[in-house]
Structures are given as C-alpha cells and as structure tokens.
C-alpha cells in the first residue's frame, strides 16, 4: 500500500456559498488510488498538516458555512467535492471484519481529506461512519452535503460519548499509552470505536452485537481490544461528567453525507470553558464559534503581533 503523507502547499482564500472566508492551504493530491472502506478527524499531531492557524481557520470555516447557507435548513450545506488523500497516520492499517451492517473486511483508520468549493480547498481529517460503502484514495467525489447541529441526527448521549472518545483518546501524550494518532494500530482502534458509538451510542456499547458489530476475531484483535478498553470508559447516561468538560472544552461534530459513498464524521474542538457557554440553537452556536475564530485569526495576522497558540490536545 502506497503511504504518501501529503502536506499543504500554496495559500489560498477559501470561499463557500459565495462568501470569501479565511486563508487556508491548498493540498496536493495523493495518487495512491487505494480502495478503502474505513475512514477519519482532527487536532494538532505530528501526523497532520494542521497548525494553530489552520485549526482556527477550520473553526471559522464550518461556522460560516452554516451562516452562509440560504436554504430553509441552515444546518445542511452542499459541498462541491470531497477528496480522499490517504491515511492520516502512516503504516499498515489492521483489517477489520464487520458483520453489521453488511459483512466485509477492510483496513480501518483516519482519513486525510480536502473539501473543495470552486478553486479553494480546506484540508481536514475524518472518520468513516458508513462502513458498508466505499471510497478510493486519490479520488474526489461531488454531491456531498455537510450536516451540522441537529441535522446530524446524533443523540445527546452519542455526542457526549464521541466527545469523551475524542478528548480522551485521539491525540497521544508523551510516554503515554497508544492513542488514535500514535500509530496505525491506534488509528484502526479509534475508527472501530467511532463506528460503535455512531451506530449504537444511544444504548449499550458492545462490539459483537447491535446495529454495528465486528467478528469475534476482530473484537479479540489488538485493535478490537484497544477500542473496547476506550469504550468501557464512556458515560453510561446523558449529563455525566466527560473528559472534555473536565478540560473546559467542547466538541462540535458534523457529518459529510453522500447518497452512494461513505458518510464521514468531522470534529472541531472548541476551547471555551463549558461553564461560560450559554445554550443557544445549533446555528447560533456555530455563529458564535465563528466570531471567536475570526477574532483569533485577526489577532494572529495583525502586523507586529503574535497570537497565543491554542493549547495542544492530549
């Protein structure tokens, strides 16, 4: 398998829904042509092209996508195309055999993707949430739609469990245990956990039964056991304290949906103390995030000034 870790190139101005947004990085395309069934997300790690600047830009991008939508449902935004560049973590990704939905085997892990609107692009990462569909590396697909807020259809408990998973186990810490971005094994385990939570996150989490399940062999593999150990720490009911709440941050999740290709889960880490947040409708919340991000970007770009870097996730 060709493992080309593509990084960003030229700077460009991102424009969605007819609005000029923030400077971003134009990614080169991965020509591996790898046919995959598993997928990927974000944060600052050695395996990503994301910098502090690109993370701030990404927050504003998705916030303003929702704001710029003129459709009846502002939480549903058409995207020109989504390109799949390759694995976000290099290495040989373990194969997972899933028995529901469908019955197939495929390598699992986090994807590097690029969202395109006209001639502008937005680098990101994503995890697959539809394992019975396929994508190919080095291919760009049209007709994706970005679902945000309530339009994702994810339950409160599912969102809290995803927040716990991402905050607690995505990025590695020095001399710490294997995490989702430590190596290919951790990436595959994280993908398994994402599948389990997105399918069965409103109820019991069990890799061998439910709307999502994997074979006994995959469940007992190193990736399966690691995923199970993470899932065992997830909150059992809505409203329980999560790692992200303890850290004073919140996660915002959105879904890239396609009629005949894999749906993908995107995530943004909002570094705002939870106790200072006032509940608002989903679109309003995204607008607030966009305002914060734009203010941060202006400070970053002001002549003779330097913005304080966002704290790295652990």
PDB file of C-alpha atoms in Angstrom:
ATOM      1  CA  UNK A   1       0.000   0.000   0.000  1.00  0.00           C
ATOM      2  CA  UNK A   2       1.335   3.377  -1.009  1.00  0.00           C
ATOM      3  CA  UNK A   3       1.638   5.593   2.082  1.00  0.00           C
ATOM      4  CA  UNK A   4       2.241   9.098   0.751  1.00  0.00           C
ATOM      5  CA  UNK A   5       1.781  11.651   3.529  1.00  0.00           C
ATOM      6  CA  UNK A   6       0.725  14.712   1.569  1.00  0.00           C
ATOM      7  CA  UNK A   7       1.179  18.095   3.221  1.00  0.00           C
ATOM      8  CA  UNK A   8      -0.132  21.506   2.320  1.00  0.00           C
ATOM      9  CA  UNK A   9       1.188  23.744  -0.432  1.00  0.00           C
ATOM     10  CA  UNK A  10       0.069  27.198  -1.593  1.00  0.00           C
ATOM     11  CA  UNK A  11      -2.019  29.566   0.490  1.00  0.00           C
ATOM     12  CA  UNK A  12      -5.439  30.439  -0.918  1.00  0.00           C
ATOM     13  CA  UNK A  13      -8.640  32.146   0.186  1.00  0.00           C
ATOM     14  CA  UNK A  14     -11.452  29.748   0.982  1.00  0.00           C
ATOM     15  CA  UNK A  15     -14.885  30.580  -0.370  1.00  0.00           C
ATOM     16  CA  UNK A  16     -18.087  28.681   0.330  1.00  0.00           C
ATOM     17  CA  UNK A  17     -21.647  29.561  -0.630  1.00  0.00           C
ATOM     18  CA  UNK A  18     -20.423  32.657  -2.436  1.00  0.00           C
ATOM     19  CA  UNK A  19     -18.612  34.112   0.604  1.00  0.00           C
ATOM     20  CA  UNK A  20     -14.884  34.732   0.914  1.00  0.00           C
ATOM     21  CA  UNK A  21     -13.693  33.190   4.151  1.00  0.00           C
ATOM     22  CA  UNK A  22     -10.245  32.664   5.657  1.00  0.00           C
ATOM     23  CA  UNK A  23      -6.838  31.885   4.180  1.00  0.00           C
ATOM     24  CA  UNK A  24      -6.148  28.179   4.091  1.00  0.00           C
ATOM     25  CA  UNK A  25      -3.730  25.735   2.481  1.00  0.00           C
ATOM     26  CA  UNK A  26      -4.128  24.072  -0.894  1.00  0.00           C
ATOM     27  CA  UNK A  27      -3.326  20.373  -0.610  1.00  0.00           C
ATOM     28  CA  UNK A  28      -1.671  18.285  -3.274  1.00  0.00           C
ATOM     29  CA  UNK A  29      -3.476  15.070  -4.156  1.00  0.00           C
ATOM     30  CA  UNK A  30      -2.499  11.568  -3.106  1.00  0.00           C
ATOM     31  CA  UNK A  31      -2.206   9.386  -6.201  1.00  0.00           C
ATOM     32  CA  UNK A  32      -2.232   6.052  -4.412  1.00  0.00           C
ATOM     33  CA  UNK A  33      -5.665   5.097  -5.762  1.00  0.00           C
ATOM     34  CA  UNK A  34      -6.141   2.902  -2.717  1.00  0.00           C
ATOM     35  CA  UNK A  35      -9.627   1.418  -2.493  1.00  0.00           C
ATOM     36  CA  UNK A  36     -10.750   1.726   1.128  1.00  0.00           C
ATOM     37  CA  UNK A  37     -13.750   1.096   3.316  1.00  0.00           C
ATOM     38  CA  UNK A  38     -12.566   2.688   6.516  1.00  0.00           C
ATOM     39  CA  UNK A  39     -12.189   6.189   7.480  1.00  0.00           C
ATOM     40  CA  UNK A  40     -11.184   9.695   9.838  1.00  0.00           C
ATOM     41  CA  UNK A  41     -10.695  13.502  12.242  1.00  0.00           C
ATOM     42  CA  UNK A  42      -8.510  16.486  13.611  1.00  0.00           C
ATOM     43  CA  UNK A  43      -6.241  18.201  16.163  1.00  0.00           C
ATOM     44  CA  UNK A  44      -2.534  19.053  16.259  1.00  0.00           C
ATOM     45  CA  UNK A  45      -0.314  15.976  15.951  1.00  0.00           C
ATOM     46  CA  UNK A  46       2.956  15.040  14.205  1.00  0.00           C
ATOM     47  CA  UNK A  47       0.974  13.105  11.606  1.00  0.00           C
ATOM     48  CA  UNK A  48      -1.103  16.084  10.412  1.00  0.00           C
ATOM     49  CA  UNK A  49      -0.620  19.189   8.322  1.00  0.00           C
ATOM     50  CA  UNK A  50      -2.812  21.132  10.780  1.00  0.00           C
ATOM     51  CA  UNK A  51      -1.219  24.116  12.515  1.00  0.00           C
ATOM     52  CA  UNK A  52      -2.663  26.517  15.093  1.00  0.00           C
ATOM     53  CA  UNK A  53      -3.571  28.832  12.236  1.00  0.00           C
ATOM     54  CA  UNK A  54      -5.335  26.111  10.232  1.00  0.00           C
ATOM     55  CA  UNK A  55      -7.283  24.942  13.289  1.00  0.00           C
ATOM     56  CA  UNK A  56      -8.628  28.475  13.874  1.00  0.00           C
ATOM     57  CA  UNK A  57      -9.420  28.769  10.177  1.00  0.00           C
ATOM     58  CA  UNK A  58     -11.236  25.453  10.217  1.00  0.00           C
ATOM     59  CA  UNK A  59     -13.480  26.504  13.098  1.00  0.00           C
ATOM     60  CA  UNK A  60     -14.441  29.689  11.292  1.00  0.00           C
ATOM     61  CA  UNK A  61     -14.891  27.840   8.004  1.00  0.00           C
ATOM     62  CA  UNK A  62     -17.532  25.453   9.277  1.00  0.00           C
ATOM     63  CA  UNK A  63     -19.207  28.137  11.367  1.00  0.00           C
ATOM     64  CA  UNK A  64     -19.516  30.460   8.382  1.00  0.00           C
ATOM     65  CA  UNK A  65     -20.642  27.605   6.153  1.00  0.00           C
ATOM     66  CA  UNK A  66     -23.741  27.351   8.314  1.00  0.00           C
ATOM     67  CA  UNK A  67     -24.159  31.130   8.425  1.00  0.00           C
ATOM     68  CA  UNK A  68     -23.837  31.488   4.647  1.00  0.00           C
ATOM     69  CA  UNK A  69     -26.405  28.848   3.794  1.00  0.00           C
ATOM     70  CA  UNK A  70     -29.559  30.418   2.361  1.00  0.00           C
ATOM     71  CA  UNK A  71     -31.562  27.198   2.349  1.00  0.00           C
ATOM     72  CA  UNK A  72     -34.584  26.548   4.540  1.00  0.00           C
ATOM     73  CA  UNK A  73     -32.408  24.365   6.775  1.00  0.00           C
ATOM     74  CA  UNK A  74     -29.234  26.311   7.592  1.00  0.00           C
ATOM     75  CA  UNK A  75     -27.700  23.165   9.120  1.00  0.00           C
ATOM     76  CA  UNK A  76     -27.455  21.464   5.698  1.00  0.00           C
ATOM     77  CA  UNK A  77     -24.737  22.844   3.392  1.00  0.00           C
ATOM     78  CA  UNK A  78     -23.868  21.497  -0.097  1.00  0.00           C
ATOM     79  CA  UNK A  79     -20.132  20.897  -0.755  1.00  0.00           C
ATOM     80  CA  UNK A  80     -18.667  20.934  -4.276  1.00  0.00           C
ATOM     81  CA  UNK A  81     -16.434  17.914  -3.690  1.00  0.00           C
ATOM     82  CA  UNK A  82     -14.611  15.894  -1.038  1.00  0.00           C
ATOM     83  CA  UNK A  83     -11.242  14.366  -1.891  1.00  0.00           C
ATOM     84  CA  UNK A  84      -9.698  11.427  -0.035  1.00  0.00           C
ATOM     85  CA  UNK A  85      -5.923  11.884   0.111  1.00  0.00           C
ATOM     86  CA  UNK A  86      -4.834   8.879   2.162  1.00  0.00           C
ATOM     87  CA  UNK A  87      -4.337   7.714   5.743  1.00  0.00           C
ATOM     88  CA  UNK A  88      -3.742  10.399   8.362  1.00  0.00           C
ATOM     89  CA  UNK A  89      -1.319   8.098  10.238  1.00  0.00           C
ATOM     90  CA  UNK A  90       1.290   6.226   8.223  1.00  0.00           C
ATOM     91  CA  UNK A  91       1.745   2.469   8.461  1.00  0.00           C
ATOM     92  CA  UNK A  92      -0.015  -0.802   7.686  1.00  0.00           C
ATOM     93  CA  UNK A  93      -3.565  -0.413   8.953  1.00  0.00           C
ATOM     94  CA  UNK A  94      -5.135  -3.533  10.512  1.00  0.00           C
ATOM     95  CA  UNK A  95      -8.070  -5.052   8.672  1.00  0.00           C
ATOM     96  CA  UNK A  96     -11.414  -5.216  10.481  1.00  0.00           C
ATOM     97  CA  UNK A  97     -14.187  -7.690   9.673  1.00  0.00           C
ATOM     98  CA  UNK A  98     -17.595  -6.205  10.400  1.00  0.00           C
ATOM     99  CA  UNK A  99     -20.745  -8.317  10.477  1.00  0.00           C
ATOM    100  CA  UNK A 100     -23.285  -5.500  10.705  1.00  0.00           C
ATOM    101  CA  UNK A 101     -24.101  -3.505   8.639  1.00  0.00           C
ATOM    102  CA  UNK A 102     -23.247  -5.874   5.817  1.00  0.00           C
ATOM    103  CA  UNK A 103     -20.416  -8.375   6.020  1.00  0.00           C
ATOM    104  CA  UNK A 104     -16.954  -7.434   4.761  1.00  0.00           C
ATOM    105  CA  UNK A 105     -13.343  -6.849   5.763  1.00  0.00           C
ATOM    106  CA  UNK A 106     -11.309  -3.684   5.227  1.00  0.00           C
ATOM    107  CA  UNK A 107      -8.404  -1.711   6.710  1.00  0.00           C
ATOM    108  CA  UNK A 108      -9.545   0.872   9.256  1.00  0.00           C
ATOM    109  CA  UNK A 109      -8.200   4.285  10.245  1.00  0.00           C
ATOM    110  CA  UNK A 110      -8.357   8.053   9.987  1.00  0.00           C
ATOM    111  CA  UNK A 111      -8.512   9.756   6.579  1.00  0.00           C
ATOM    112  CA  UNK A 112      -6.896  12.940   5.338  1.00  0.00           C
ATOM    113  CA  UNK A 113      -9.465  14.749   3.210  1.00  0.00           C
ATOM    114  CA  UNK A 114      -9.861  18.000   1.322  1.00  0.00           C
ATOM    115  CA  UNK A 115     -13.139  19.889   0.873  1.00  0.00           C
ATOM    116  CA  UNK A 116     -13.369  21.905  -2.347  1.00  0.00           C
ATOM    117  CA  UNK A 117     -15.520  24.885  -3.347  1.00  0.00           C
ATOM    118  CA  UNK A 118     -14.593  26.288  -6.719  1.00  0.00           C
ATOM    119  CA  UNK A 119     -10.786  26.724  -6.790  1.00  0.00           C
ATOM    120  CA  UNK A 120     -10.448  26.890  -2.989  1.00  0.00           C
ATOM    121  CA  UNK A 121      -9.805  23.998  -0.632  1.00  0.00           C
ATOM    122  CA  UNK A 122      -9.982  23.140   3.060  1.00  0.00           C
ATOM    123  CA  UNK A 123      -7.709  20.418   4.488  1.00  0.00           C
ATOM    124  CA  UNK A 124      -9.246  18.260   7.192  1.00  0.00           C
ATOM    125  CA  UNK A 125      -9.447  14.732   8.551  1.00  0.00           C
ATOM    126  CA  UNK A 126     -12.428  12.426   9.003  1.00  0.00           C
ATOM    127  CA  UNK A 127     -13.549   9.039  10.272  1.00  0.00           C
ATOM    128  CA  UNK A 128     -15.867   6.837   8.243  1.00  0.00           C
ATOM    129  CA  UNK A 129     -19.334   6.273   9.723  1.00  0.00           C
ATOM    130  CA  UNK A 130     -20.726   4.108   6.909  1.00  0.00           C
ATOM    131  CA  UNK A 131     -18.508   1.001   6.619  1.00  0.00           C
ATOM    132  CA  UNK A 132     -20.735  -0.765   4.103  1.00  0.00           C
ATOM    133  CA  UNK A 133     -19.948   1.927   1.484  1.00  0.00           C
ATOM    134  CA  UNK A 134     -16.595   2.567  -0.230  1.00  0.00           C
ATOM    135  CA  UNK A 135     -14.252   5.359  -1.292  1.00  0.00           C
ATOM    136  CA  UNK A 136     -10.914   5.339  -3.130  1.00  0.00           C
ATOM    137  CA  UNK A 137      -7.781   7.251  -2.178  1.00  0.00           C
ATOM    138  CA  UNK A 138      -6.765   9.882  -4.707  1.00  0.00           C
ATOM    139  CA  UNK A 139     -10.396  10.403  -5.766  1.00  0.00           C
ATOM    140  CA  UNK A 140     -12.620  13.464  -5.362  1.00  0.00           C
ATOM    141  CA  UNK A 141     -16.378  12.946  -5.072  1.00  0.00           C
ATOM    142  CA  UNK A 142     -19.097  15.503  -5.748  1.00  0.00           C
ATOM    143  CA  UNK A 143     -22.569  15.717  -4.233  1.00  0.00           C
ATOM    144  CA  UNK A 144     -21.524  15.609  -0.575  1.00  0.00           C
ATOM    145  CA  UNK A 145     -23.606  17.567   1.930  1.00  0.00           C
ATOM    146  CA  UNK A 146     -22.329  18.906   5.266  1.00  0.00           C
ATOM    147  CA  UNK A 147     -24.788  18.303   8.115  1.00  0.00           C
ATOM    148  CA  UNK A 148     -24.343  20.339  11.287  1.00  0.00           C
ATOM    149  CA  UNK A 149     -26.246  20.807  14.533  1.00  0.00           C
ATOM    150  CA  UNK A 150     -29.494  18.908  14.917  1.00  0.00           C
ATOM    151  CA  UNK A 151     -29.426  17.789  11.266  1.00  0.00           C
ATOM    152  CA  UNK A 152     -26.757  15.184  12.113  1.00  0.00           C
ATOM    153  CA  UNK A 153     -29.408  13.155  13.951  1.00  0.00           C
ATOM    154  CA  UNK A 154     -26.907  12.187  16.678  1.00  0.00           C
ATOM    155  CA  UNK A 155     -28.438  11.744  20.133  1.00  0.00           C
ATOM    156  CA  UNK A 156     -27.263  13.647  23.213  1.00  0.00           C
ATOM    157  CA  UNK A 157     -25.635  10.528  24.679  1.00  0.00           C
ATOM    158  CA  UNK A 158     -23.966   9.718  21.349  1.00  0.00           C
ATOM    159  CA  UNK A 159     -22.492  13.233  21.172  1.00  0.00           C
ATOM    160  CA  UNK A 160     -21.262  13.056  24.774  1.00  0.00           C
ATOM    161  CA  UNK A 161     -19.649   9.686  24.115  1.00  0.00           C
ATOM    162  CA  UNK A 162     -17.976  10.958  20.966  1.00  0.00           C
ATOM    163  CA  UNK A 163     -16.694  13.961  22.918  1.00  0.00           C
ATOM    164  CA  UNK A 164     -15.277  11.642  25.583  1.00  0.00           C
ATOM    165  CA  UNK A 165     -13.620   9.445  22.961  1.00  0.00           C
ATOM    166  CA  UNK A 166     -12.028  12.329  21.052  1.00  0.00           C
ATOM    167  CA  UNK A 167     -10.870  14.239  24.127  1.00  0.00           C
ATOM    168  CA  UNK A 168      -9.534  11.218  25.946  1.00  0.00           C
ATOM    169  CA  UNK A 169      -8.038   9.000  23.260  1.00  0.00           C
ATOM    170  CA  UNK A 170      -7.401  10.753  19.925  1.00  0.00           C
ATOM    171  CA  UNK A 171      -4.057  12.503  20.341  1.00  0.00           C
ATOM    172  CA  UNK A 172      -1.094  10.847  22.084  1.00  0.00           C
ATOM    173  CA  UNK A 173       0.724  12.244  25.108  1.00  0.00           C
ATOM    174  CA  UNK A 174       4.485  11.851  25.687  1.00  0.00           C
ATOM    175  CA  UNK A 175       5.293   8.410  27.120  1.00  0.00           C
ATOM    176  CA  UNK A 176       1.557   7.713  27.285  1.00  0.00           C
ATOM    177  CA  UNK A 177      -0.460   4.707  26.094  1.00  0.00           C
ATOM    178  CA  UNK A 178      -1.394   4.119  22.465  1.00  0.00           C
ATOM    179  CA  UNK A 179      -3.900   6.699  21.202  1.00  0.00           C
ATOM    180  CA  UNK A 180      -5.804   7.209  17.966  1.00  0.00           C
ATOM    181  CA  UNK A 181      -2.914   9.091  16.363  1.00  0.00           C
ATOM    182  CA  UNK A 182       0.017   7.177  17.855  1.00  0.00           C
ATOM    183  CA  UNK A 183       0.274   4.623  15.038  1.00  0.00           C
ATOM    184  CA  UNK A 184      -1.802   2.614  12.547  1.00  0.00           C
ATOM    185  CA  UNK A 185      -2.996   0.270  15.306  1.00  0.00           C
ATOM    186  CA  UNK A 186      -4.330   3.170  17.376  1.00  0.00           C
ATOM    187  CA  UNK A 187      -5.935   4.715  14.286  1.00  0.00           C
ATOM    188  CA  UNK A 188      -7.764   1.454  13.494  1.00  0.00           C
ATOM    189  CA  UNK A 189      -8.907   1.102  17.112  1.00  0.00           C
ATOM    190  CA  UNK A 190     -10.227   4.666  17.110  1.00  0.00           C
ATOM    191  CA  UNK A 191     -12.142   4.002  13.884  1.00  0.00           C
ATOM    192  CA  UNK A 192     -13.740   0.907  15.440  1.00  0.00           C
ATOM    193  CA  UNK A 193     -14.795   2.968  18.473  1.00  0.00           C
ATOM    194  CA  UNK A 194     -16.248   5.710  16.237  1.00  0.00           C
ATOM    195  CA  UNK A 195     -18.286   3.122  14.332  1.00  0.00           C
ATOM    196  CA  UNK A 196     -19.622   1.630  17.563  1.00  0.00           C
ATOM    197  CA  UNK A 197     -20.627   4.970  19.071  1.00  0.00           C
ATOM    198  CA  UNK A 198     -22.227   6.434  15.932  1.00  0.00           C
ATOM    199  CA  UNK A 199     -24.312   3.286  15.395  1.00  0.00           C
ATOM    200  CA  UNK A 200     -25.069   2.242  18.997  1.00  0.00           C
ATOM    201  CA  UNK A 201     -24.160   5.334  21.021  1.00  0.00           C
ATOM    202  CA  UNK A 202     -27.676   5.791  22.408  1.00  0.00           C
ATOM    203  CA  UNK A 203     -27.552   2.395  24.133  1.00  0.00           C
ATOM    204  CA  UNK A 204     -25.205  -0.387  25.192  1.00  0.00           C
ATOM    205  CA  UNK A 205     -21.727  -0.419  23.653  1.00  0.00           C
ATOM    206  CA  UNK A 206     -20.757  -3.940  22.569  1.00  0.00           C
ATOM    207  CA  UNK A 207     -18.562  -4.593  19.544  1.00  0.00           C
ATOM    208  CA  UNK A 208     -20.053  -8.035  18.892  1.00  0.00           C
ATOM    209  CA  UNK A 209     -23.734  -7.063  18.754  1.00  0.00           C
ATOM    210  CA  UNK A 210     -26.032  -4.191  17.905  1.00  0.00           C
ATOM    211  CA  UNK A 211     -26.526  -2.045  14.811  1.00  0.00           C
ATOM    212  CA  UNK A 212     -22.757  -2.159  14.377  1.00  0.00           C
ATOM    213  CA  UNK A 213     -20.780  -5.309  15.134  1.00  0.00           C
ATOM    214  CA  UNK A 214     -17.449  -6.896  14.220  1.00  0.00           C
ATOM    215  CA  UNK A 215     -16.412 -10.544  14.133  1.00  0.00           C
ATOM    216  CA  UNK A 216     -15.165 -12.323  17.247  1.00  0.00           C
ATOM    217  CA  UNK A 217     -11.705 -12.413  15.681  1.00  0.00           C
ATOM    218  CA  UNK A 218     -11.654  -8.651  15.095  1.00  0.00           C
ATOM    219  CA  UNK A 219     -13.054  -7.991  18.572  1.00  0.00           C
ATOM    220  CA  UNK A 220     -10.239 -10.034  20.141  1.00  0.00           C
ATOM    221  CA  UNK A 221      -7.530  -8.461  17.942  1.00  0.00           C
ATOM    222  CA  UNK A 222      -5.192  -5.796  19.311  1.00  0.00           C
ATOM    223  CA  UNK A 223      -7.241  -3.037  17.657  1.00  0.00           C
ATOM    224  CA  UNK A 224     -10.528  -4.509  18.882  1.00  0.00           C
ATOM    225  CA  UNK A 225      -9.314  -4.866  22.464  1.00  0.00           C
ATOM    226  CA  UNK A 226      -7.933  -1.324  22.484  1.00  0.00           C
ATOM    227  CA  UNK A 227     -11.237   0.042  21.164  1.00  0.00           C
ATOM    228  CA  UNK A 228     -13.141  -1.930  23.803  1.00  0.00           C
ATOM    229  CA  UNK A 229     -10.952  -0.524  26.580  1.00  0.00           C
ATOM    230  CA  UNK A 230     -11.788   3.009  25.449  1.00  0.00           C
ATOM    231  CA  UNK A 231     -15.494   2.273  25.047  1.00  0.00           C
ATOM    232  CA  UNK A 232     -15.626   0.926  28.613  1.00  0.00           C
ATOM    233  CA  UNK A 233     -14.843   4.447  29.889  1.00  0.00           C
ATOM    234  CA  UNK A 234     -17.695   6.166  28.027  1.00  0.00           C
ATOM    235  CA  UNK A 235     -20.500   7.838  30.049  1.00  0.00           C
ATOM    236  CA  UNK A 236     -23.405   5.478  30.718  1.00  0.00           C
ATOM    237  CA  UNK A 237     -26.106   8.156  30.639  1.00  0.00           C
ATOM    238  CA  UNK A 238     -26.521  11.744  29.382  1.00  0.00           C
ATOM    239  CA  UNK A 239     -25.276  14.513  31.654  1.00  0.00           C
ATOM    240  CA  UNK A 240     -22.381  12.664  33.252  1.00  0.00           C
ATOM    241  CA  UNK A 241     -19.049  14.471  33.506  1.00  0.00           C
ATOM    242  CA  UNK A 242     -16.868  13.820  30.440  1.00  0.00           C
ATOM    243  CA  UNK A 243     -13.112  14.359  29.903  1.00  0.00           C
ATOM    244  CA  UNK A 244     -13.817  17.303  27.587  1.00  0.00           C
ATOM    245  CA  UNK A 245     -15.992  19.003  30.215  1.00  0.00           C
ATOM    246  CA  UNK A 246     -13.293  18.462  32.823  1.00  0.00           C
ATOM    247  CA  UNK A 247     -10.793  20.101  30.480  1.00  0.00           C
ATOM    248  CA  UNK A 248     -13.085  23.097  29.868  1.00  0.00           C
ATOM    249  CA  UNK A 249     -13.608  22.370  26.178  1.00  0.00           C
ATOM    250  CA  UNK A 250     -16.462  21.225  23.966  1.00  0.00           C
ATOM    251  CA  UNK A 251     -16.516  19.196  20.748  1.00  0.00           C
ATOM    252  CA  UNK A 252     -18.676  20.066  17.753  1.00  0.00           C
ATOM    253  CA  UNK A 253     -19.444  17.217  15.333  1.00  0.00           C
ATOM    254  CA  UNK A 254     -20.694  17.391  11.760  1.00  0.00           C
ATOM    255  CA  UNK A 255     -21.335  14.783   9.080  1.00  0.00           C
ATOM    256  CA  UNK A 256     -20.415  14.678   5.406  1.00  0.00           C
ATOM    257  CA  UNK A 257     -23.256  12.738   3.784  1.00  0.00           C
ATOM    258  CA  UNK A 258     -23.353  11.131   0.338  1.00  0.00           C
ATOM    259  CA  UNK A 259     -26.048   9.059  -1.351  1.00  0.00           C
ATOM    260  CA  UNK A 260     -23.702   6.314  -2.594  1.00  0.00           C
ATOM    261  CA  UNK A 261     -20.286   6.875  -0.933  1.00  0.00           C
ATOM    262  CA  UNK A 262     -19.107   6.718   2.651  1.00  0.00           C
ATOM    263  CA  UNK A 263     -20.506   9.224   5.105  1.00  0.00           C
ATOM    264  CA  UNK A 264     -17.758  10.868   7.181  1.00  0.00           C
ATOM    265  CA  UNK A 265     -17.582  12.313  10.694  1.00  0.00           C
ATOM    266  CA  UNK A 266     -15.805  15.656  11.200  1.00  0.00           C
ATOM    267  CA  UNK A 267     -14.972  17.146  14.598  1.00  0.00           C
ATOM    268  CA  UNK A 268     -13.904  20.542  15.941  1.00  0.00           C
ATOM    269  CA  UNK A 269     -12.524  21.149  19.431  1.00  0.00           C
ATOM    270  CA  UNK A 270     -13.926  24.348  20.931  1.00  0.00           C
ATOM    271  CA  UNK A 271     -11.508  25.565  23.590  1.00  0.00           C
ATOM    272  CA  UNK A 272     -14.062  27.551  25.582  1.00  0.00           C
ATOM    273  CA  UNK A 273     -14.863  26.876  29.273  1.00  0.00           C
ATOM    274  CA  UNK A 274     -18.113  24.904  29.346  1.00  0.00           C
ATOM    275  CA  UNK A 275     -19.487  26.832  32.333  1.00  0.00           C
ATOM    276  CA  UNK A 276     -19.276  30.106  30.371  1.00  0.00           C
ATOM    277  CA  UNK A 277     -21.322  28.807  27.451  1.00  0.00           C
ATOM    278  CA  UNK A 278     -24.998  29.786  27.197  1.00  0.00           C
ATOM    279  CA  UNK A 279     -27.226  27.234  25.420  1.00  0.00           C
ATOM    280  CA  UNK A 280     -28.275  28.570  22.017  1.00  0.00           C
ATOM    281  CA  UNK A 281     -29.731  26.982  18.861  1.00  0.00           C
ATOM    282  CA  UNK A 282     -27.214  24.984  16.826  1.00  0.00           C
ATOM    283  CA  UNK A 283     -26.765  27.582  14.067  1.00  0.00           C
ATOM    284  CA  UNK A 284     -26.391  30.374  16.615  1.00  0.00           C
ATOM    285  CA  UNK A 285     -23.735  28.364  18.408  1.00  0.00           C
ATOM    286  CA  UNK A 286     -21.787  27.964  15.178  1.00  0.00           C
ATOM    287  CA  UNK A 287     -22.023  31.692  14.510  1.00  0.00           C
ATOM    288  CA  UNK A 288     -20.587  32.332  17.972  1.00  0.00           C
ATOM    289  CA  UNK A 289     -17.716  29.961  17.313  1.00  0.00           C
ATOM    290  CA  UNK A 290     -17.074  31.691  14.006  1.00  0.00           C
ATOM    291  CA  UNK A 291     -16.874  35.094  15.702  1.00  0.00           C
ATOM    292  CA  UNK A 292     -14.350  33.791  18.226  1.00  0.00           C
ATOM    293  CA  UNK A 293     -12.298  32.160  15.480  1.00  0.00           C
ATOM    294  CA  UNK A 294     -12.312  35.258  13.291  1.00  0.00           C
ATOM    295  CA  UNK A 295     -11.176  37.384  16.223  1.00  0.00           C
ATOM    296  CA  UNK A 296      -8.356  34.938  16.850  1.00  0.00           C
ATOM    297  CA  UNK A 297      -7.341  34.994  13.202  1.00  0.00           C
ATOM    298  CA  UNK A 298      -7.295  38.801  13.130  1.00  0.00           C
ATOM    299  CA  UNK A 299      -5.042  38.834  16.185  1.00  0.00           C
ATOM    300  CA  UNK A 300      -2.807  36.216  14.577  1.00  0.00           C
ATOM    301  CA  UNK A 301      -2.464  38.253  11.383  1.00  0.00           C
ATOM    302  CA  UNK A 302      -2.166  41.753  12.907  1.00  0.00           C
ATOM    303  CA  UNK A 303       1.148  43.417  11.946  1.00  0.00           C
ATOM    304  CA  UNK A 304       3.728  43.245  14.708  1.00  0.00           C
ATOM    305  CA  UNK A 305       1.643  40.978  16.925  1.00  0.00           C
ATOM    306  CA  UNK A 306       1.558  37.280  17.655  1.00  0.00           C
ATOM    307  CA  UNK A 307      -1.457  35.326  18.799  1.00  0.00           C
ATOM    308  CA  UNK A 308      -1.001  32.919  21.682  1.00  0.00           C
ATOM    309  CA  UNK A 309      -1.082  29.343  20.274  1.00  0.00           C
ATOM    310  CA  UNK A 310      -4.070  27.189  21.168  1.00  0.00           C
ATOM    311  CA  UNK A 311      -3.290  24.559  23.762  1.00  0.00           C
ATOM    312  CA  UNK A 312      -2.437  21.153  22.247  1.00  0.00           C
ATOM    313  CA  UNK A 313      -4.936  18.391  22.916  1.00  0.00           C
ATOM    314  CA  UNK A 314      -3.857  15.342  24.849  1.00  0.00           C
TER     315      UNK A 314
END
